[in-house]
Coordinates of N, CA and C and ligand atoms in Angstrom, one line a residue:
X23 N 5.0 -4.6 -14.4 CA 4.2 -5.8 -14.5 C 3.5 -6.3 -13.2
X24 N 4.2 -6.2 -12.1 CA 3.6 -6.6 -10.9 C 2.4 -5.8 -10.4
X25 N 1.4 -6.3 -9.9 CA 0.2 -5.7 -9.6 C 0.1 -5.9 -7.9
X26 N 0.2 -4.6 -7.3 CA 0.2 -4.4 -5.8 C -0.9 -3.8 -5.4
X27 N -2.0 -4.6 -4.6 CA -3.0 -3.9 -4.2 C -3.0 -3.7 -2.6
X28 N -3.6 -2.4 -2.2 CA -3.5 -2.3 -0.7 C -5.1 -2.4 -0.3
X29 N -5.2 -3.3 0.7 CA -6.6 -3.6 1.2 C -6.6 -3.8 2.7
X30 N -7.7 -3.1 3.1 CA -8.0 -3.4 4.7 C -9.5 -2.6 4.9
X31 N -10.5 -3.3 5.2 CA -11.7 -2.6 5.2 C -11.9 -1.7 6.3
X32 N -10.8 -1.6 7.4 CA -11.1 -0.6 8.3 C -10.6 0.7 7.7
X33 N -11.4 1.7 7.8 CA -11.0 3.2 7.3 C -9.8 3.5 8.3
X34 N -8.9 4.4 7.5 CA -7.8 5.0 8.2 C -6.7 3.9 8.6
X35 N -6.6 2.9 8.0 CA -5.6 1.9 8.3 C -4.3 2.5 7.6
X36 N -4.3 3.3 6.7 CA -3.1 3.7 5.9 C -3.1 3.2 4.6
X37 N -4.1 2.7 4.0 CA -4.0 2.3 2.7 C -3.5 3.2 1.7
X38 N -4.2 4.3 1.8 CA -3.8 5.3 0.5 C -2.7 5.9 0.7
X39 N -2.1 6.5 2.0 CA -0.9 6.8 2.3 C 0.2 5.9 1.8
X40 N 0.1 4.7 2.2 CA 1.3 3.7 1.9 C 1.3 3.5 0.5
X41 N 0.2 3.3 -0.2 CA 0.1 3.0 -1.6 C 0.7 4.3 -2.4
X42 N 0.5 5.5 -1.9 CA 1.1 6.8 -2.6 C 2.6 6.9 -2.3
X43 N 2.8 6.7 -1.2 CA 4.4 6.7 -0.9 C 5.0 5.8 -1.7
X44 N 4.7 4.4 -1.7 CA 5.3 3.5 -2.5 C 5.3 3.7 -3.9
X45 N 4.3 4.2 -4.6 CA 4.2 4.7 -6.0 C 5.2 5.5 -6.1
X46 N 5.3 6.6 -5.4 CA 6.1 7.9 -5.7 C 7.5 7.2 -5.8
X47 N 7.7 6.5 -4.6 CA 9.2 6.0 -4.7 C 9.7 5.2 -5.8
X48 N 8.7 4.4 -6.1 CA 9.1 3.4 -7.3 C 9.4 4.4 -8.5
X49 N 8.5 5.4 -8.6 CA 8.3 6.1 -9.9 C 9.6 7.1 -10.0
X50 N 10.4 7.0 -9.0 CA 11.7 8.0 -9.1 C 12.5 7.1 -10.1
X51 N 12.4 5.9 -10.3 CA 13.3 5.1 -11.2 C 12.7 4.3 -12.4
X52 N 11.3 4.1 -12.4 CA 10.7 3.6 -13.3 C 9.2 4.0 -13.5
X53 N 8.5 3.4 -14.6 CA 7.1 3.8 -14.7 C 6.2 3.2 -13.9
X54 N 5.2 3.9 -13.3 CA 4.2 3.3 -12.3 C 3.0 3.7 -12.5
X55 N 1.9 2.9 -12.5 CA 0.5 3.5 -12.5 C 0.0 3.2 -11.2
X56 N -0.6 4.1 -10.6 CA -1.4 4.0 -9.5 C -2.8 4.1 -9.7
X57 N -3.7 3.1 -9.4 CA -5.2 3.1 -9.8 C -6.0 3.5 -8.5
X58 N -6.5 4.6 -8.7 CA -7.3 5.3 -7.5 C -8.9 4.7 -7.5
X59 N -9.0 3.5 -6.9 CA -10.2 2.9 -6.8 C -11.1 3.3 -5.7
X60 N -10.9 4.0 -4.9 CA -11.8 4.6 -3.9 C -12.7 5.8 -4.4
X61 N -14.0 5.5 -4.4 CA -14.9 6.5 -5.0 C -14.7 7.9 -4.4
X62 N -14.0 8.0 -3.3 CA -13.8 9.4 -2.9 C -12.5 10.1 -3.6
X63 N -11.8 9.0 -4.3 CA -10.7 9.8 -5.3 C -9.5 10.5 -4.4
X64 N -9.1 9.9 -3.3 CA -8.1 10.7 -2.5 C -6.7 11.0 -3.4
X65 N -6.4 10.3 -4.2 CA -5.2 10.2 -5.0 C -5.4 11.1 -6.3
X66 N -6.5 11.1 -6.8 CA -6.7 12.1 -8.0 C -6.6 13.4 -7.2
X67 N -7.2 13.6 -6.1 CA -7.3 15.0 -5.6 C -5.8 15.4 -5.2
X68 N -5.0 14.5 -4.8 CA -3.7 14.7 -4.4 C -3.0 15.0 -5.8
X69 N -3.3 14.3 -6.9 CA -2.6 14.6 -8.0 C -2.7 15.9 -8.6
X70 N -3.9 16.6 -8.3 CA -4.2 17.9 -8.9 C -3.2 19.0 -8.3
X71 N -2.3 19.4 -9.3 CA -1.1 20.4 -9.0 C -1.9 21.6 -8.3
X72 N -0.9 22.0 -7.3 CA -1.3 23.3 -6.6 C -0.4 24.4 -7.0
X73 N 0.8 24.0 -7.2 CA 1.9 24.9 -7.9 C 2.9 24.0 -8.5
X74 N 4.1 24.7 -9.2 CA 4.8 24.0 -10.0 C 5.8 23.0 -9.2
X75 N 5.9 23.1 -7.8 CA 6.6 22.2 -7.0 C 5.8 21.0 -6.5
X76 N 4.4 21.0 -6.6 CA 3.6 20.0 -6.0 C 3.1 18.9 -7.0
X77 N 3.8 19.0 -8.1 CA 3.4 17.9 -9.1 C 3.8 16.5 -8.9
X78 N 2.9 15.6 -9.0 CA 3.5 14.1 -9.0 C 4.9 13.8 -9.7
X79 N 5.4 12.8 -9.3 CA 6.6 12.5 -10.1 C 6.3 12.1 -11.7
X80 N 7.2 12.4 -12.5 CA 7.0 12.4 -13.9 C 6.6 11.1 -14.3
X81 N 7.1 10.0 -13.8 CA 6.9 8.6 -14.2 C 5.7 7.9 -13.6
X82 N 4.9 8.7 -12.8 CA 3.6 8.1 -12.2 C 2.4 8.5 -12.9
X83 N 1.6 7.5 -13.2 CA 0.4 7.8 -13.9 C -0.7 7.4 -12.9
X84 N -1.5 8.5 -12.6 CA -2.6 8.4 -11.9 C -3.9 8.0 -12.7
X85 N -4.6 7.0 -12.3 CA -5.7 6.4 -13.2 C -6.9 6.3 -12.2
X86 N -7.9 7.2 -12.8 CA -9.1 7.1 -11.9 C -10.1 5.9 -12.1
X87 N -10.5 5.0 -11.2 CA -11.6 4.1 -11.5 C -12.9 4.4 -11.0
X88 N -13.9 4.1 -11.8 CA -15.2 4.4 -11.3 C -16.1 3.6 -11.3
X89 N -15.7 2.2 -11.6 CA -16.8 1.2 -11.7 C -16.1 -0.2 -11.4
X90 N -16.8 -1.0 -10.8 CA -16.3 -2.4 -10.5 C -16.2 -3.1 -11.9
X91 N -17.1 -2.8 -13.0 CA -17.1 -3.3 -14.2 C -15.9 -3.2 -15.1
X92 N -15.1 -2.1 -14.5 CA -14.0 -1.6 -15.7 C -12.7 -2.0 -14.8
X93 N -12.7 -2.4 -13.5 CA -11.5 -2.5 -12.9 C -10.3 -3.5 -13.3
X94 N -11.0 -4.7 -13.8 CA -10.1 -5.8 -14.2 C -9.3 -5.3 -15.4
X95 N -10.2 -4.9 -16.2 CA -9.5 -4.3 -17.8 C -8.5 -3.2 -17.6
X96 N -8.7 -2.4 -16.6 CA -8.0 -1.3 -16.2 C -6.6 -1.7 -15.7
X97 N -6.7 -2.7 -14.9 CA -5.6 -3.2 -14.2 C -4.7 -4.1 -15.2
X98 N -5.3 -4.9 -16.0 CA -4.5 -5.6 -17.1 C -3.9 -4.7 -18.1
X99 N -4.6 -3.6 -18.4 CA -4.1 -2.6 -19.4 C -2.7 -2.0 -18.7
X100 N -3.0 -1.5 -17.7 CA -1.7 -1.0 -16.9 C -0.6 -1.9 -16.7
X101 N -0.9 -3.1 -16.2 CA 0.3 -3.9 -16.0 C 0.8 -4.5 -17.4
X102 N 0.4 -4.3 -18.5 CA 0.7 -4.6 -19.8 C 1.7 -3.5 -20.3
X103 N 1.6 -2.3 -19.6 CA 2.4 -1.1 -20.1 C 3.5 -0.8 -19.2
X104 N 3.2 -1.0 -17.9 CA 4.1 -0.3 -16.9 C 4.8 -1.4 -15.9
X105 N 5.9 -1.1 -15.3 CA 6.7 -2.2 -14.6 C 5.9 -2.4 -13.2
X106 N 5.2 -1.4 -12.7 CA 4.6 -1.5 -11.4 C 3.1 -1.0 -11.4
X107 N 2.1 -1.6 -10.9 CA 0.8 -1.3 -10.8 C 0.5 -1.3 -9.4
X108 N -0.1 -0.2 -9.0 CA -0.4 -0.2 -7.5 C -2.0 0.4 -7.4
X109 N -2.7 -0.4 -6.6 CA -4.1 -0.2 -6.4 C -4.5 0.4 -5.2
X110 N -5.1 1.5 -4.9 CA -5.7 2.0 -3.5 C -7.1 1.6 -3.5
X111 N -7.4 0.9 -2.6 CA -8.8 0.5 -2.3 C -9.7 1.2 -1.5
X112 N -11.1 1.2 -1.5 CA -11.7 1.8 -0.5 C -11.9 0.9 0.7
X113 N -11.9 1.5 2.0 CA -11.9 0.7 3.2 C -13.3 0.1 3.5
X114 N -13.5 -0.9 2.5 CA -14.8 -1.4 2.6 C -14.6 -3.0 2.0
X115 N -15.5 -4.0 2.4 CA -15.6 -5.2 1.5 C -16.6 -5.1 0.5
X116 N -16.1 -5.2 -0.8 CA -16.9 -5.1 -1.8 C -16.6 -5.7 -3.0
X117 N -17.5 -5.9 -3.9 CA -17.3 -6.8 -5.1 C -15.9 -6.2 -5.9
X118 N -15.8 -4.9 -5.8 CA -14.8 -4.1 -6.8 C -13.4 -4.5 -5.9
X119 N -13.5 -4.6 -4.5 CA -12.0 -4.9 -3.9 C -11.8 -6.3 -4.2
X120 N -12.8 -7.2 -4.3 CA -12.5 -8.7 -4.5 C -11.9 -8.9 -5.9
X121 N -12.4 -8.2 -6.9 CA -12.2 -8.3 -8.3 C -10.7 -7.7 -8.4
X122 N -10.3 -6.6 -7.7 CA -9.0 -6.1 -7.7 C -7.8 -6.9 -7.2
X123 N -8.2 -7.4 -5.8 CA -7.5 -8.3 -5.2 C -7.0 -9.6 -6.0
X124 N -8.0 -10.2 -6.6 CA -7.8 -11.3 -7.3 C -6.9 -11.3 -8.6
X125 N -6.7 -9.9 -8.9 CA -5.6 -9.6 -10.0 C -4.2 -9.3 -9.3
X126 N -4.1 -9.4 -8.2 CA -2.8 -9.0 -7.5 C -1.6 -10.0 -7.4
X127 N -0.5 -9.6 -7.7 CA 0.6 -10.3 -7.5 C 1.2 -10.2 -5.9
X128 N 0.8 -9.1 -5.3 CA 0.8 -8.9 -3.8 C -0.1 -8.0 -3.1
X129 N -0.9 -8.5 -2.2 CA -1.7 -7.7 -1.5 C -1.1 -7.3 -0.3
X130 N -0.9 -6.0 -0.1 CA -0.5 -5.5 1.0 C -1.8 -5.0 2.1
X131 N -1.5 -5.5 3.5 CA -2.8 -5.2 4.2 C -2.0 -4.2 5.2
X132 N -2.3 -2.9 5.1 CA -1.9 -2.1 5.9 C -2.6 -2.1 7.3
X133 N -2.0 -1.9 8.2 CA -2.8 -1.8 9.6 C -2.0 -1.0 10.8
X134 N -2.8 -0.3 11.6 CA -2.2 0.2 12.6 C -2.1 -0.8 13.7
X135 N -1.2 -0.6 14.9 CA -1.2 -1.4 15.8 C -2.4 -1.4 16.8
X136 N -3.6 -1.6 16.3 CA -4.8 -1.4 17.1 C -5.8 -2.6 17.0
X137 N -6.6 -2.7 17.7 CA -7.5 -4.0 17.7 C -8.3 -4.1 16.6
X138 N -9.1 -3.0 16.1 CA -10.0 -3.1 15.1 C -9.4 -3.1 13.9
X139 N -8.1 -2.6 13.7 CA -7.4 -2.7 12.4 C -6.9 -4.2 12.4
X140 N -6.4 -4.7 13.5 CA -6.1 -6.2 13.5 C -7.3 -7.2 13.0
X141 N -8.4 -7.1 13.6 CA -9.5 -7.8 13.3 C -9.9 -7.6 11.8
X142 N -10.0 -6.3 11.1 CA -10.1 -6.1 9.8 C -8.9 -6.7 8.9
X143 N -7.9 -6.7 9.4 CA -6.8 -7.2 8.5 C -7.0 -8.9 8.5
X144 N -7.4 -9.5 9.6 CA -7.7 -10.8 9.6 C -8.7 -11.1 8.7
X145 N -9.9 -10.3 8.7 CA -11.0 -10.5 7.6 C -10.5 -10.5 6.2
X146 N -9.5 -9.6 5.9 CA -8.9 -9.3 4.5 C -8.3 -10.9 4.2
X147 N -7.4 -11.4 5.4 CA -6.8 -12.5 5.0 C -7.6 -13.6 4.8
X148 N -8.8 -13.7 5.5 CA -9.8 -14.9 5.3 C -10.3 -14.8 3.9
X149 N -10.7 -13.4 3.4 CA -11.2 -13.4 2.2 C -10.3 -13.9 1.1
X150 N -8.9 -13.5 1.3 CA -7.8 -14.0 0.2 C -7.6 -15.3 0.1
X151 N -8.0 -16.2 1.2 CA -7.9 -17.6 1.2 C -9.1 -17.9 0.6
X152 N -10.3 -17.2 0.7 CA -11.3 -17.8 0.0 C -11.3 -17.6 -1.7
X153 N -10.9 -16.4 -1.9 CA -10.6 -16.1 -3.3 C -9.5 -17.0 -3.9
X154 N -8.6 -17.4 -3.3 CA -7.6 -18.1 -3.8 C -8.1 -19.7 -3.9
X155 N -9.0 -19.9 -3.2 CA -9.5 -21.3 -3.4 C -10.5 -21.2 -4.7
X156 N -11.2 -20.1 -4.8 CA -12.3 -20.1 -5.8 C -11.3 -19.9 -7.1
X157 N -10.3 -19.2 -7.2 CA -9.7 -19.0 -8.3 C -8.5 -20.1 -8.9
X158 N -8.2 -20.8 -7.7 CA -7.1 -21.8 -7.8 C -5.7 -20.9 -8.0
X159 N -5.6 -19.7 -7.8 CA -4.5 -19.0 -7.9 C -4.1 -18.5 -6.6
X160 N -2.5 -18.8 -6.2 CA -2.3 -18.2 -5.1 C -2.2 -16.5 -4.8
X161 N -2.7 -16.1 -3.9 CA -2.6 -14.6 -3.7 C -1.8 -14.2 -2.6
X162 N -0.6 -14.0 -3.0 CA 0.4 -13.6 -1.8 C 0.0 -12.3 -1.1
X163 N 0.1 -12.3 0.3 CA -0.2 -11.1 0.8 C 0.8 -10.7 2.2
X164 N 1.0 -9.6 2.5 CA 1.9 -9.3 3.5 C 1.2 -8.1 4.4
X165 N 1.3 -8.1 5.6 CA 0.7 -7.3 6.6 C 1.9 -6.1 6.8
X166 N 1.4 -4.9 6.7 CA 2.3 -3.7 6.8 C 1.8 -2.8 8.0
X167 N 2.6 -2.9 9.0 CA 2.3 -2.1 10.2 C 2.5 -0.4 9.9
X168 N 1.5 0.3 10.0 CA 1.5 1.6 9.6 C 1.4 2.5 10.9
X169 N 1.6 3.8 10.6 CA 1.4 4.9 11.7 C 2.0 4.5 13.0
X170 N 3.2 3.6 12.9 CA 3.8 3.3 14.0 C 4.6 4.3 14.7
X171 N 4.5 4.3 16.1 CA 5.4 5.3 16.6 C 7.0 4.8 16.6
X172 N 7.8 5.5 16.4 CA 9.3 5.4 16.3 C 9.9 5.1 17.6
X173 N 9.4 6.0 18.5 CA 10.0 5.5 20.1 C 8.9 5.4 20.9
X174 N 9.0 4.6 21.8 CA 8.0 4.7 23.2 C 6.7 4.2 22.6
X175 N 6.8 3.0 22.0 CA 5.5 2.1 21.7 C 4.7 1.7 23.0
X176 N 3.3 1.6 22.7 CA 2.6 1.3 24.0 C 2.7 -0.2 24.1
X177 N 2.3 -0.8 25.2 CA 2.4 -2.3 25.4 C 1.4 -3.0 24.4
X178 N 0.2 -2.3 24.3 CA -0.9 -2.8 23.4 C -0.3 -3.0 22.0
X179 N 0.3 -1.9 21.5 CA 0.7 -1.9 20.2 C 1.9 -3.1 19.8
X180 N 2.7 -3.2 21.1 CA 3.7 -4.4 20.9 C 3.1 -5.6 20.8
X181 N 2.2 -5.7 21.8 CA 1.3 -7.2 21.8 C 0.6 -7.4 20.6
X182 N -0.1 -6.5 20.0 CA -0.9 -6.6 18.7 C 0.1 -7.1 17.6
X183 N 1.3 -6.2 17.3 CA 2.2 -6.5 16.4 C 2.8 -8.0 16.6
X184 N 3.1 -8.2 17.8 CA 3.8 -9.6 18.2 C 2.8 -10.8 17.6
X185 N 1.5 -10.4 18.0 CA 0.6 -11.6 17.6 C 0.7 -12.1 16.1
X186 N 0.8 -11.0 15.4 CA 1.0 -11.2 13.9 C 2.3 -11.6 13.5
X187 N 3.1 -11.1 14.1 CA 4.7 -11.4 13.6 C 5.1 -12.9 14.2
X188 N 4.3 -13.6 15.3 CA 4.6 -14.6 15.7 C 3.7 -15.8 14.9
X189 N 2.8 -15.3 14.1 CA 1.9 -16.4 13.5 C 2.7 -16.8 12.2
X190 N 3.0 -17.9 12.0 CA 3.7 -18.3 10.9 C 3.1 -18.4 9.5
X191 N 1.8 -18.3 9.8 CA 0.9 -18.3 8.5 C 0.8 -16.9 8.0
X192 N 1.2 -16.0 8.5 CA 0.8 -14.4 8.2 C 2.2 -13.8 7.9
X193 N 2.5 -13.4 6.7 CA 3.7 -12.7 6.2 C 3.5 -11.2 6.9
X194 N 4.6 -10.7 7.3 CA 4.5 -9.4 7.8 C 5.6 -8.6 7.2
X195 N 5.6 -7.4 6.8 CA 6.9 -6.5 6.3 C 7.9 -6.3 7.8
X196 N 9.0 -6.4 7.6 CA 9.9 -5.9 8.7 C 9.9 -4.5 8.7
X197 N 9.8 -3.7 7.7 CA 9.6 -2.3 7.8 C 8.4 -2.0 8.3
X198 N 8.1 -0.9 8.8 CA 7.0 -0.4 9.3 C 6.8 1.0 8.7
X199 N 5.7 1.5 8.2 CA 5.7 2.9 7.9 C 5.2 3.7 9.1
X200 N 6.3 4.4 9.5 CA 6.0 5.2 10.8 C 5.2 6.3 10.7
X201 N 4.7 6.7 11.9 CA 3.9 7.9 11.9 C 4.8 9.2 11.7
X202 N 4.7 9.9 10.6 CA 5.6 11.0 10.3 C 5.0 12.2 9.8
X203 N 5.4 13.4 10.1 CA 4.5 14.5 9.5 C 4.7 14.6 8.1
X204 N 5.8 14.1 7.4 CA 6.1 14.1 6.0 C 5.2 13.4 5.2
X205 N 4.6 12.4 6.0 CA 3.6 11.4 5.1 C 2.0 12.0 5.2
X206 N 2.1 12.8 6.1 CA 0.6 13.6 6.1 C 0.7 14.8 5.3
X207 N 2.0 15.4 5.3 CA 2.2 16.8 4.6 C 1.8 16.5 3.0
X208 N 2.0 15.5 2.5 CA 2.0 15.3 1.1 C 0.6 15.6 0.6
X209 N -0.5 15.2 1.4 CA -1.9 15.8 1.0 C -2.0 17.3 1.1
X210 N -1.4 17.7 2.0 CA -1.6 19.3 2.2 C -0.8 20.1 1.0
X211 N 0.5 19.6 0.8 CA 1.5 20.4 0.0 C 1.5 19.7 -1.4
X212 N 0.9 18.6 -1.6 CA 0.9 17.9 -3.0 C 2.5 17.4 -3.3
X213 N 2.6 17.0 -4.2 CA 4.1 16.2 -4.7 C 4.3 15.1 -3.9
X214 N 5.5 14.7 -3.7 CA 6.0 13.3 -3.0 C 6.9 14.0 -1.7
X215 N 7.3 12.9 -0.9 CA 8.0 13.4 0.2 C 9.2 14.0 -0.2
X216 N 9.7 13.7 -1.4 CA 10.9 14.3 -1.9 C 10.9 15.7 -2.4
X217 N 9.7 16.1 -2.6 CA 9.7 17.6 -3.1 C 9.0 18.4 -1.9
X218 N 9.0 18.0 -0.6 CA 8.5 18.7 0.3 C 9.6 19.7 0.7
X219 N 9.2 21.0 1.3 CA 10.2 22.0 1.7 C 10.4 21.8 3.1
X220 N 11.9 21.6 3.4 CA 12.3 21.2 4.7 C 12.0 22.4 5.7
X221 N 11.8 23.5 5.2 CA 11.5 24.5 5.9 C 10.0 24.6 6.8
X222 N 9.2 23.7 5.7 CA 7.8 23.5 6.2 C 7.5 22.1 6.9
X223 N 8.5 21.3 6.6 CA 8.1 19.9 7.3 C 9.3 19.3 7.9
X224 N 9.0 18.7 9.0 CA 10.2 18.1 9.8 C 10.5 16.7 9.2
X225 N 11.9 16.2 9.4 CA 12.3 14.8 9.3 C 11.9 14.3 7.9
X226 N 12.4 15.2 6.8 CA 11.9 14.6 5.6 C 13.2 13.4 5.2
X227 N 14.3 13.7 5.6 CA 15.5 12.6 5.3 C 15.1 11.4 5.9
X228 N 14.4 11.3 7.2 CA 14.2 10.2 7.8 C 12.8 9.5 7.2
X229 N 12.0 10.1 6.4 CA 10.7 9.9 6.0 C 11.2 9.0 4.7
X230 N 12.0 9.9 3.9 CA 12.6 9.2 2.7 C 13.4 7.9 2.9
X231 N 14.1 7.9 4.2 CA 14.7 6.5 4.3 C 13.8 5.4 4.6
X232 N 12.9 5.8 5.5 CA 11.6 4.8 5.8 C 11.1 4.1 4.4
X233 N 10.8 5.0 3.7 CA 10.1 4.8 2.4 C 11.0 3.9 1.4
X234 N 12.3 4.3 1.4 CA 13.1 3.5 0.6 C 13.1 2.1 1.1
X235 N 13.2 2.0 2.4 CA 13.3 0.7 2.9 C 11.9 -0.2 2.7
X236 N 11.0 0.4 2.7 CA 9.6 -0.1 2.4 C 9.6 -0.7 1.0
X237 N 10.1 0.3 0.0 CA 10.0 0.0 -1.5 C 10.9 -1.2 -1.7
X238 N 12.1 -1.1 -1.1 CA 13.2 -2.2 -1.2 C 12.4 -3.6 -0.8
X239 N 11.8 -3.5 0.2 CA 11.2 -4.7 0.8 C 10.1 -5.2 -0.1
X240 N 9.4 -4.5 -0.5 CA 8.4 -4.7 -1.5 C 9.0 -5.6 -2.8
X241 N 10.1 -5.0 -3.3 CA 10.7 -5.4 -4.4 C 11.4 -7.0 -4.0
X242 N 11.9 -7.2 -3.0 CA 12.3 -8.2 -2.4 C 11.4 -9.3 -2.6
X243 N 10.3 -9.0 -1.9 CA 9.1 -10.0 -1.9 C 8.6 -10.4 -3.2
X244 N 8.6 -9.4 -4.2 CA 8.3 -9.8 -5.6 C 9.2 -10.6 -6.0
X245 N 10.3 -10.4 -5.9 CA 11.4 -11.2 -6.6 C 11.4 -12.7 -5.9
X246 N 11.4 -12.8 -4.7 CA 11.2 -14.1 -4.1 C 10.1 -15.1 -4.7
X247 N 9.0 -14.2 -5.0 CA 7.9 -14.9 -5.6 C 8.2 -15.5 -7.0
X248 N 8.8 -14.5 -7.7 CA 9.2 -14.9 -9.0 C 10.1 -16.3 -9.0
X249 N 11.2 -16.2 -8.3 CA 12.1 -17.3 -8.0 C 11.4 -18.5 -7.5
X250 N 10.2 -18.4 -6.7 CA 9.4 -19.6 -6.2 C 8.5 -20.1 -7.3
X251 N 8.0 -19.1 -8.3 CA 7.1 -19.6 -9.4 C 8.1 -20.3 -10.3
X252 N 9.3 -19.8 -10.6 CA 10.1 -20.4 -11.6 C 10.6 -22.0 -11.0
X253 N 10.8 -22.0 -9.8 CA 11.3 -23.0 -9.2 C 10.2 -24.2 -9.3
X254 N 8.9 -23.7 -9.0 CA 7.8 -24.7 -9.1 C 7.5 -25.0 -10.6
X255 N 7.8 -24.1 -11.4 CA 7.5 -24.6 -13.0 C 8.4 -25.4 -13.4
X256 N 9.9 -25.3 -13.0 CA 10.8 -26.0 -13.4 C 10.7 -27.6 -13.2
Ligands
LIG307 N1 2.4 6.9 8.4 C1 1.6 8.0 8.4 N2 2.1 9.2 9.1 C2 1.4 10.0 9.4 N3 0.0 10.1 9.1 C3 -0.4 9.2 8.4 C4 0.3 8.0 8.1 N4 -0.5 7.2 7.3 C5 -1.7 7.8 7.4 N5 -1.8 9.0 8.0 C6 -2.9 9.8 8.0 O1 -4.0 9.0 8.6 C7 -5.3 9.3 7.8 C8 -5.8 8.2 7.3 O2 -4.7 7.6 6.5 P1 -5.2 6.9 5.1 O3 -6.0 7.7 4.3 O4 -3.7 6.6 4.4 O5 -5.9 5.6 5.3 P2 -7.0 4.6 4.5 O6 -6.7 3.3 5.0 O7 -6.5 5.0 3.1 O8 -8.4 5.2 5.0 P3 -9.7 5.1 4.2 O9 -10.3 3.6 4.5 O10 -10.7 6.1 4.6 O11 -9.5 5.1 2.6 C9 -4.8 10.4 6.9 O12 -5.2 11.7 7.3 C10 -3.3 10.4 6.7 O13 -2.9 11.5 6.4
LIG308 MG1 -7.8 5.4 1.5

C-alpha cells in the first residue's frame, strides 16, 4: 500500500540507485512495484535480463510510465495491488513529478553531501510544502544522504550534512547509502546486490547490510506515520 517517491531535481543525486536498492530489498519478502517514471527508463533497462543470474527479484514488478496523464492511475492501481510502490522520478521539476509526489506516503530526497544537491533538495522541500498546502494533505519527506564516503569524509561533506541534520524542520535518515562498488555494479551485471558474484564485486556483505538498514528505517518511518495518523484520527 505505501507509496514511496524518490525526488531531487539535481541529476545524479542517487534517486534511481536508492529506489532500486530499496525495491529489491523489500521484494525479498513481499510484493513490490517500482514505477520507472524517468523518460530515459533506467530501471526498465536494468530489468532486461542479461543472463539467468541477472534477473530482477521475483516479487518485483517493473512498470514503465510514459506520460504525466497516466501516472496517478498507475500509482493507484499498483498501490491497490502491492504492499509497496516505489517511484523513480526524473531529475527535473515537472508536472509529472508533482503529480507523483502528491500521491506519496513518503518522499525520499536523495542527495550527495554537495552544495548543488543540497540546494536542489531544498527546492524539493519547498515544492512539497506548496503541494501540501494546495492539496490539504501532509506530504511526509525525508532526506537521504547518498554516495557518502564510509571513511575520511571531507569537511565540506560533514558541514553540509550537519546543516540538514541540525534543522528541526527537515527529517533525515540516520542511515546513509554509502558509495559502494556493489551499488554501481547492479547496472552492469543486472539483478540485485544479493545476486552479484563476490568474485567480481567487492564488499557485497557490507552493501547488503547497508541496504537492510535503509529498508528497515523506511519501514520504521512508515509505521510511525501510521501510528500518528491513527492517533490523530482517534
Ligand atoms: N551509493 C552509490 N554507490 C556507488 N555509485 C552510485 C551510488 N549511487 C549512485 N551511484 C552512481 O552514480 C550515478 C548517478 O546515480 P543515479 O542514477 O542513481 O542518480 P539519479 O539521481 O537517479 O540521476 P538522474 O537525475 O540522472 O536520474 C550512477 O552512475 C550510479 O551508478
Ligand atoms: Mg535517475
